[in-house]
Short mmCIF file of C-alpha atoms and ligand atoms in Angstrom, two decimals:
data_model
loop_
_atom_site.label_atom_id
_atom_site.label_comp_id
_atom_site.label_asym_id
_atom_site.label_seq_id
_atom_site.Cartn_x
_atom_site.Cartn_y
_atom_site.Cartn_z
CA MET A 1 -5.41 -0.80 14.56
CA GLU A 2 -3.05 -3.24 16.59
CA TYR A 3 0.18 -4.92 15.61
CA THR A 4 0.80 -8.60 15.86
CA ALA A 5 2.56 -10.08 19.13
CA LYS A 6 6.19 -10.35 18.74
CA PRO A 7 6.92 -13.95 17.14
CA GLU A 8 9.78 -16.09 17.34
CA ALA A 9 12.57 -13.33 18.09
CA ALA A 10 15.83 -13.87 16.09
CA ALA A 11 18.56 -14.32 18.50
CA ILE A 12 21.28 -11.58 18.08
CA HIS A 13 24.68 -12.79 17.89
CA PRO A 14 27.55 -10.41 18.31
CA GLY A 15 29.65 -10.21 15.07
CA GLN A 16 26.61 -10.71 12.86
CA PRO A 17 26.15 -8.38 10.13
CA LEU A 18 23.84 -5.46 10.96
CA ASP A 19 21.11 -6.45 7.80
CA ALA A 20 20.84 -10.11 9.75
CA VAL A 21 19.59 -8.49 13.06
CA ALA A 22 17.62 -5.68 11.45
CA ASP A 23 14.30 -6.22 13.50
CA TRP A 24 11.11 -4.78 11.74
CA GLN A 25 9.17 -4.79 14.76
CA GLN A 26 11.56 -2.96 16.71
CA ASP A 27 11.28 0.02 13.71
CA MET A 28 7.39 -0.19 14.03
CA GLN A 29 8.11 0.31 17.71
CA THR A 30 9.76 3.81 16.79
CA ALA A 31 7.26 4.89 14.51
CA ILE A 32 5.71 8.43 14.80
CA ARG A 33 2.10 8.16 15.91
CA SER A 34 1.11 11.77 16.96
CA LEU A 35 0.88 14.82 15.22
CA ASP A 36 2.76 16.78 17.69
CA THR A 37 6.10 14.34 17.55
CA LEU A 38 5.62 14.46 13.55
CA LEU A 39 5.84 18.34 13.30
CA THR A 40 8.79 18.47 16.07
CA ALA A 41 10.59 16.02 14.25
CA LEU A 42 10.32 18.20 10.82
CA ALA A 43 11.25 21.14 12.81
CA LEU A 44 7.48 22.59 11.73
CA SER A 45 5.09 24.34 13.99
CA PRO A 46 1.39 24.06 13.86
CA ARG A 47 1.63 27.73 12.38
CA ASP A 48 3.17 26.64 9.41
CA VAL A 49 0.58 24.31 8.40
CA ALA A 50 -3.07 24.02 8.82
CA VAL A 51 -3.36 20.83 10.55
CA SER A 52 -6.49 19.14 11.98
CA ARG A 53 -6.16 17.31 15.50
CA ALA A 54 -10.01 16.22 15.07
CA ALA A 55 -8.70 14.49 11.79
CA ALA A 56 -5.79 12.70 13.47
CA GLU A 57 -8.37 11.50 16.16
CA GLN A 58 -10.49 9.93 13.52
CA PHE A 59 -7.58 8.46 11.56
CA PRO A 60 -4.36 8.42 13.55
CA VAL A 61 -1.02 9.75 12.51
CA LEU A 62 1.66 6.99 11.69
CA VAL A 63 4.76 7.43 10.07
CA THR A 64 7.88 4.90 9.79
CA PRO A 65 11.16 6.29 10.48
CA ALA A 66 12.45 5.17 7.24
CA MET A 67 9.77 7.46 5.67
CA LEU A 68 10.14 10.39 8.07
CA ALA A 69 14.35 10.34 7.06
CA ARG A 70 13.15 10.72 3.49
CA MET A 71 10.92 14.08 4.39
CA ARG A 72 12.58 17.47 4.19
CA PRO A 73 12.63 19.26 7.71
CA GLY A 74 10.86 22.67 7.26
CA ASP A 75 8.96 22.14 4.31
CA PRO A 76 5.09 22.00 5.06
CA ARG A 77 4.37 21.01 1.47
CA ASP A 78 6.90 18.35 1.03
CA PRO A 79 5.10 15.76 -1.05
CA LEU A 80 6.15 12.76 1.38
CA LEU A 81 4.76 14.84 4.34
CA LEU A 82 1.66 15.41 2.75
CA GLN A 83 0.59 11.99 2.30
CA PHE A 84 0.70 11.52 6.31
CA LEU A 85 -0.32 14.83 7.48
CA PRO A 86 -3.67 15.20 9.07
CA ARG A 87 -4.70 18.61 7.40
CA LEU A 88 -7.69 20.89 7.88
CA GLU A 89 -9.35 19.95 4.25
CA GLU A 90 -9.94 16.61 5.92
CA THR A 91 -12.68 18.28 8.12
CA PHE A 92 -14.28 20.53 5.20
CA SER A 93 -17.72 19.23 3.87
CA GLN A 94 -16.86 16.71 0.83
CA PRO A 95 -18.52 17.03 -2.68
CA PRO A 96 -21.44 14.79 -3.84
CA GLY A 97 -20.25 11.30 -4.25
CA TYR A 98 -17.84 10.77 -1.34
CA GLY A 99 -18.27 8.38 1.56
CA GLY A 100 -17.12 5.81 4.07
CA ASP A 101 -17.12 2.75 1.41
CA PRO A 102 -16.52 4.46 -1.97
CA VAL A 103 -15.35 1.23 -3.71
CA SER A 104 -18.61 -1.01 -2.52
CA ASP A 105 -16.00 -3.46 -0.50
CA SER A 106 -19.12 -4.49 1.91
CA ALA A 107 -21.23 -5.73 -1.17
CA ALA A 108 -18.42 -8.08 -2.46
CA LEU A 109 -18.01 -10.19 0.84
CA ARG A 110 -17.77 -13.75 0.38
CA GLY A 111 -16.76 -14.49 3.80
CA GLU A 112 -14.88 -13.10 6.96
CA GLY A 113 -12.54 -10.63 5.27
CA LEU A 114 -12.64 -12.18 1.89
CA LEU A 115 -13.63 -10.14 -1.16
CA GLN A 116 -14.75 -11.25 -4.73
CA LYS A 117 -15.27 -8.53 -7.39
CA TYR A 118 -13.42 -9.90 -10.34
CA ALA A 119 -13.33 -13.11 -12.11
CA GLY A 120 -10.76 -15.66 -10.96
CA ARG A 121 -9.47 -13.56 -8.07
CA LEU A 122 -9.91 -13.60 -4.56
CA LEU A 123 -8.90 -10.85 -2.19
CA ALA A 124 -8.19 -11.66 1.47
CA ILE A 125 -8.01 -8.56 3.95
CA SER A 126 -5.34 -10.27 5.79
CA THR A 127 -4.75 -7.79 8.60
CA GLY A 128 -6.26 -4.16 9.26
CA ALA A 129 -2.86 -3.05 10.48
CA CYS A 130 -0.43 -0.99 8.15
CA ALA A 131 2.97 0.63 8.88
CA VAL A 132 2.19 4.20 7.77
CA HIS A 133 -1.31 5.77 7.76
CA CYS A 134 -1.84 7.30 4.29
CA ARG A 135 -4.46 10.17 4.39
CA TYR A 136 -6.00 9.44 0.86
CA CYS A 137 -6.47 5.63 2.00
CA PHE A 138 -9.91 4.42 0.59
CA ARG A 139 -10.01 2.02 3.38
CA ARG A 140 -9.69 4.80 6.11
CA HIS A 141 -13.25 3.93 7.32
CA PHE A 142 -13.38 0.04 6.84
CA PRO A 143 -14.22 -1.77 9.59
CA TYR A 144 -11.19 -3.92 9.72
CA SER A 145 -11.50 -5.12 13.35
CA GLU A 146 -14.77 -6.94 12.03
CA GLN A 147 -13.29 -7.89 8.50
CA HIS A 148 -10.16 -9.64 8.23
CA ALA A 149 -9.02 -13.15 7.15
CA GLY A 150 -5.81 -13.50 8.97
CA ALA A 151 -4.69 -13.96 12.39
CA GLY A 152 -5.04 -17.63 12.37
CA ARG A 153 -8.38 -17.13 10.32
CA TRP A 154 -6.98 -18.36 6.95
CA GLN A 155 -9.17 -21.51 6.96
CA GLY A 156 -12.23 -19.41 5.26
CA ALA A 157 -9.89 -18.66 2.35
CA LEU A 158 -8.62 -22.01 1.99
CA THR A 159 -11.93 -23.78 1.76
CA LEU A 160 -13.10 -21.17 -0.51
CA LEU A 161 -10.12 -21.62 -3.13
CA ARG A 162 -10.43 -25.54 -2.63
CA ASP A 163 -14.27 -25.39 -3.48
CA ASP A 164 -14.00 -23.17 -6.33
CA PRO A 165 -11.44 -24.14 -8.92
CA SER A 166 -12.37 -20.87 -10.89
CA LEU A 167 -10.39 -18.78 -8.44
CA HIS A 168 -6.82 -19.06 -9.72
CA GLU A 169 -5.14 -16.16 -8.01
CA LEU A 170 -5.16 -15.29 -4.39
CA ILE A 171 -4.39 -11.42 -3.30
CA LEU A 172 -3.20 -10.53 -0.06
CA SER A 173 -4.56 -6.79 0.85
CA GLY A 174 -5.22 -5.25 3.94
CA GLY A 175 -4.30 -3.08 5.63
CA ASP A 176 -0.57 -4.39 4.75
CA PRO A 177 -0.31 -8.43 4.44
CA LEU A 178 3.72 -8.22 5.09
CA MET A 179 2.59 -6.78 8.88
CA LEU A 180 1.81 -10.40 9.43
CA THR A 181 4.77 -12.22 10.93
CA ASP A 182 6.25 -14.89 9.02
CA ARG A 183 4.77 -17.63 10.98
CA ARG A 184 1.26 -16.38 10.18
CA LEU A 185 2.19 -15.78 6.53
CA ALA A 186 3.68 -19.59 6.42
CA ALA A 187 0.34 -20.92 7.81
CA LEU A 188 -1.34 -19.59 4.90
CA LEU A 189 1.55 -20.45 2.12
CA GLU A 190 2.08 -23.87 2.81
CA PRO A 191 -1.67 -25.12 2.40
CA LEU A 192 -2.02 -22.63 -0.22
CA ALA A 193 0.80 -24.50 -2.47
CA GLY A 194 -1.18 -27.65 -1.94
CA ILE A 195 -4.12 -26.37 -4.02
CA ALA A 196 -3.44 -27.07 -7.56
CA SER A 197 -5.90 -24.56 -9.16
CA VAL A 198 -4.24 -21.54 -7.37
CA ARG A 199 -1.83 -20.56 -9.91
CA ARG A 200 -0.68 -17.23 -8.44
CA LEU A 201 -0.28 -15.56 -5.13
CA ARG A 202 -0.29 -11.64 -5.33
CA ILE A 203 0.59 -9.42 -2.02
CA HIS A 204 -0.14 -5.95 -2.00
CA THR A 205 2.21 -3.97 0.09
CA ARG A 206 3.90 -0.87 0.90
CA LEU A 207 6.20 -2.25 3.39
CA PRO A 208 9.24 -2.75 0.97
CA VAL A 209 9.23 1.18 0.77
CA VAL A 210 8.25 2.46 4.09
CA LEU A 211 9.76 -0.52 6.10
CA PRO A 212 12.48 -1.93 4.29
CA SER A 213 13.58 -3.95 7.51
CA ARG A 214 10.70 -6.22 6.95
CA ILE A 215 12.06 -7.77 3.90
CA ASP A 216 14.51 -9.70 5.66
CA ALA A 217 16.04 -13.13 5.13
CA GLY A 218 13.31 -14.97 7.06
CA LEU A 219 10.54 -13.63 4.79
CA ALA A 220 12.80 -13.97 1.82
CA ALA A 221 13.15 -17.58 2.44
CA LEU A 222 9.52 -18.11 2.80
CA LEU A 223 8.75 -16.48 -0.75
CA THR A 224 11.57 -18.30 -2.37
CA ALA A 225 9.95 -21.71 -1.27
CA PHE A 226 6.64 -20.88 -2.37
CA PRO A 227 6.27 -22.96 -5.51
CA ARG A 228 3.80 -20.73 -7.71
CA ALA A 229 4.16 -17.38 -9.37
CA LEU A 230 4.39 -14.76 -7.07
CA VAL A 231 3.48 -11.14 -7.87
CA VAL A 232 4.25 -8.41 -5.45
CA VAL A 233 2.42 -4.95 -6.05
CA VAL A 234 4.37 -2.15 -4.04
CA HIS A 235 2.74 1.42 -3.84
CA VAL A 236 4.86 4.04 -4.26
CA ASN A 237 3.70 7.67 -5.28
CA HIS A 238 6.70 9.74 -5.24
CA PRO A 239 10.09 9.11 -6.68
CA ARG A 240 11.70 10.34 -3.22
CA GLU A 241 10.41 7.34 -1.50
CA LEU A 242 12.74 5.16 -3.23
CA ASP A 243 16.21 5.32 -1.37
CA THR A 244 19.02 3.00 -1.08
CA ALA A 245 17.19 1.05 1.74
CA ALA A 246 14.06 0.67 -0.31
CA ALA A 247 16.10 -0.61 -3.31
CA ALA A 248 17.82 -3.20 -1.57
CA ALA A 249 14.31 -4.77 0.08
CA LEU A 250 13.19 -4.47 -3.84
CA SER A 251 16.06 -6.38 -5.06
CA ARG A 252 15.68 -8.89 -2.09
CA LEU A 253 12.21 -9.45 -3.26
CA ARG A 254 13.23 -10.11 -7.00
CA HIS A 255 15.67 -12.30 -5.83
CA ALA A 256 12.96 -14.34 -4.20
CA GLY A 257 11.28 -14.53 -7.40
CA ALA A 258 8.60 -11.98 -7.17
CA LEU A 259 7.39 -10.12 -10.24
CA LEU A 260 7.55 -6.55 -8.92
CA LEU A 261 4.81 -4.17 -10.09
CA ASN A 262 3.65 -0.47 -8.78
CA GLN A 263 0.58 0.89 -8.41
CA ALA A 264 0.35 4.85 -7.42
CA VAL A 265 -2.68 7.20 -6.37
CA LEU A 266 -2.50 10.59 -8.49
CA LEU A 267 -2.34 12.95 -5.96
CA ARG A 268 -2.97 16.58 -5.92
CA GLY A 269 0.39 18.61 -4.74
CA ILE A 270 2.10 15.48 -4.32
CA ASN A 271 2.77 13.73 -7.89
CA ASP A 272 0.31 15.49 -10.33
CA ASP A 273 3.09 17.07 -12.40
CA LEU A 274 4.65 15.60 -15.47
CA SER A 275 8.20 15.72 -14.01
CA THR A 276 7.54 14.02 -10.95
CA GLN A 277 5.51 11.28 -12.90
CA MET A 278 8.46 11.05 -15.27
CA THR A 279 10.88 10.58 -12.48
CA LEU A 280 8.77 8.11 -10.52
CA TRP A 281 8.07 5.44 -13.03
CA GLN A 282 12.03 5.61 -14.22
CA THR A 283 13.11 5.45 -10.72
CA LEU A 284 10.96 2.56 -10.10
CA ALA A 285 12.03 0.78 -13.40
CA ASP A 286 16.04 1.33 -12.20
CA ALA A 287 14.87 -0.80 -9.20
CA GLY A 288 13.25 -3.58 -11.35
CA VAL A 289 9.72 -2.27 -10.89
CA MET A 290 7.17 -2.14 -13.71
CA PRO A 291 4.45 -0.12 -13.93
CA TYR A 292 0.78 -1.40 -13.02
CA TYR A 293 -1.88 1.40 -12.37
CA LEU A 294 -1.83 4.82 -11.37
CA HIS A 295 -5.33 5.29 -9.67
CA LEU A 296 -7.53 8.27 -9.68
CA LEU A 297 -8.63 9.07 -6.15
CA ASP A 298 -11.38 6.85 -4.67
CA PRO A 299 -14.01 9.16 -3.24
CA VAL A 300 -13.41 8.71 0.44
CA THR A 301 -14.44 11.18 2.86
CA GLY A 302 -11.72 13.44 4.16
CA ALA A 303 -9.60 13.04 0.78
CA ALA A 304 -11.27 15.26 -1.40
CA HIS A 305 -8.59 18.26 -1.40
CA PHE A 306 -6.32 15.26 -2.94
CA ASP A 307 -8.39 14.86 -6.24
CA VAL A 308 -7.14 15.29 -9.73
CA PRO A 309 -9.84 15.51 -12.13
CA GLU A 310 -10.08 12.92 -14.92
CA HIS A 311 -9.40 15.44 -17.78
CA GLU A 312 -6.22 16.17 -16.11
CA ALA A 313 -4.97 13.05 -15.28
CA ARG A 314 -5.56 11.57 -18.91
CA ALA A 315 -3.52 14.84 -20.30
CA LEU A 316 -0.93 13.84 -17.86
CA VAL A 317 -0.71 10.25 -18.91
CA ALA A 318 -0.73 11.29 -22.56
CA ALA A 319 2.19 13.36 -22.35
CA LEU A 320 3.95 10.55 -20.33
CA ARG A 321 3.51 8.50 -23.35
CA ALA A 322 4.90 10.75 -25.60
CA ARG A 323 7.95 10.66 -23.68
CA LEU A 324 8.69 7.33 -22.04
CA PRO A 325 8.59 3.64 -23.17
CA GLY A 326 5.31 2.02 -23.71
CA TYR A 327 6.26 -0.36 -20.73
CA LEU A 328 6.95 2.42 -18.42
CA VAL A 329 3.35 4.09 -18.75
CA PRO A 330 1.28 3.01 -16.03
CA ARG A 331 -2.63 2.18 -16.87
CA LEU A 332 -5.08 5.33 -15.44
CA ALA A 333 -7.46 3.62 -13.92
CA ARG A 334 -10.52 4.21 -11.55
CA GLU A 335 -12.26 1.84 -9.80
CA ILE A 336 -16.30 2.03 -10.50
CA PRO A 337 -18.46 -0.19 -8.26
CA GLY A 338 -20.35 -2.97 -9.85
CA GLU A 339 -17.95 -3.24 -12.95
CA PRO A 340 -16.40 -6.53 -14.09
CA ALA A 341 -12.84 -5.30 -13.61
CA LYS A 342 -11.19 -1.55 -12.91
CA THR A 343 -11.91 0.67 -15.61
CA VAL A 344 -8.69 1.64 -17.34
CA LEU A 345 -9.33 5.23 -18.63
CA ALA A 346 -5.76 5.43 -20.69
C1 PLP B 401 -8.44 -4.27 -7.22
C2 PLP B 401 -9.20 -5.47 -6.75
C3 PLP B 401 -8.68 -6.87 -7.33
C4 PLP B 401 -7.63 -6.78 -8.43
O1 PLP B 401 -7.81 -6.24 -9.48
P1 PLP B 401 -6.76 -6.46 -10.90
O2 PLP B 401 -7.25 -5.41 -12.02
O3 PLP B 401 -6.54 -7.58 -11.10
O4 PLP B 401 -5.59 -5.55 -10.17
C5 PLP B 401 -9.22 -7.95 -7.06
N1 PLP B 401 -10.14 -7.81 -6.23
C6 PLP B 401 -10.75 -6.70 -5.52
C7 PLP B 401 -11.68 -6.99 -4.46
C8 PLP B 401 -10.00 -5.52 -5.80
O5 PLP B 401 -10.55 -4.39 -5.28
S1 SF4 B 402 -3.98 0.22 3.45
FE1 SF4 B 402 -2.59 1.11 1.91
S2 SF4 B 402 -3.05 3.08 1.35
FE2 SF4 B 402 -3.99 2.32 3.11
S3 SF4 B 402 -2.97 3.24 4.63
FE3 SF4 B 402 -2.26 1.36 4.52
S4 SF4 B 402 -0.48 1.51 3.12
FE4 SF4 B 402 -1.54 3.28 3.07
#
């Protein structure tokens, strides 16, 4: 995975408020990229936790400074750490049904980096880069370097959208689409606004939370200028991911006109208890983010230790439903290859 080259670097003027010069690409340069640095930063020794160097080689460690700052030093069971820590369990033999392409992305390709599985929605894998590497990620084995539509390759997506007016929504996915520079995003948004049949733009991103500095004034201006409905689906799994910096980034997106939704993945040992789930969806609502999906784990090789069985997940959501307003209960969903939509279980 590589990061986009540094763009039109903003000049730093003395006296400018800090926020105006916060540079997300500089933040990325200080991200943690090795298992040892991560353990040292959290005052953990490899004896405290069963880590796997082989797993770290296969899918490298990547944690942003903002995410690291929320982790509890000395706690090998910290639910934030466990999302990013290469554990020995990743190398264990996996149950039947686990594989490298669990949701059949390869079968849904409509062009380079372009997937269509569901009516009216075209999904563009706009970059392979992310700001963090989540161990349970269903795309951890996806051949990003061959399949992405970004980096000056928007033409394919724009042509498809122009030729097929049944496509009402473009979904930017990845990787993380906000890892693209403002200039690259502008190169998509401007021509997109000229295609009348595209009514909505949706952005799936973890950056408002894991790299809040990315939601800078330049990005906000770009999104504010986009003349169609804008939906931003963030990905927060645990309430402790939401600190004041994340809340400020989310607020900026709302002020840029985005409808904010959250999708979480139900993960063993991280957010599979009622109290964490209650706090998660309520804290998100405090930040102006409504629930979307609570996903069951996709059976991707190396992630089986995160799995929560369906009957347990259903009971958890039923308990949430008994305690929270209906609009704060996420849809429990699983992706079954070949179905016309994601399968909602509760
Ligand atoms: C998940 C997904 C979508 C979006 O589905 P929604 O239910 O609308 O969120 C669209 N295209 C692909 C390829 C997907 O995997
Ligand atoms: S695509 Fe999303 S879930 Fe996967 S590593 Fe990137 S941020 Fe994490």
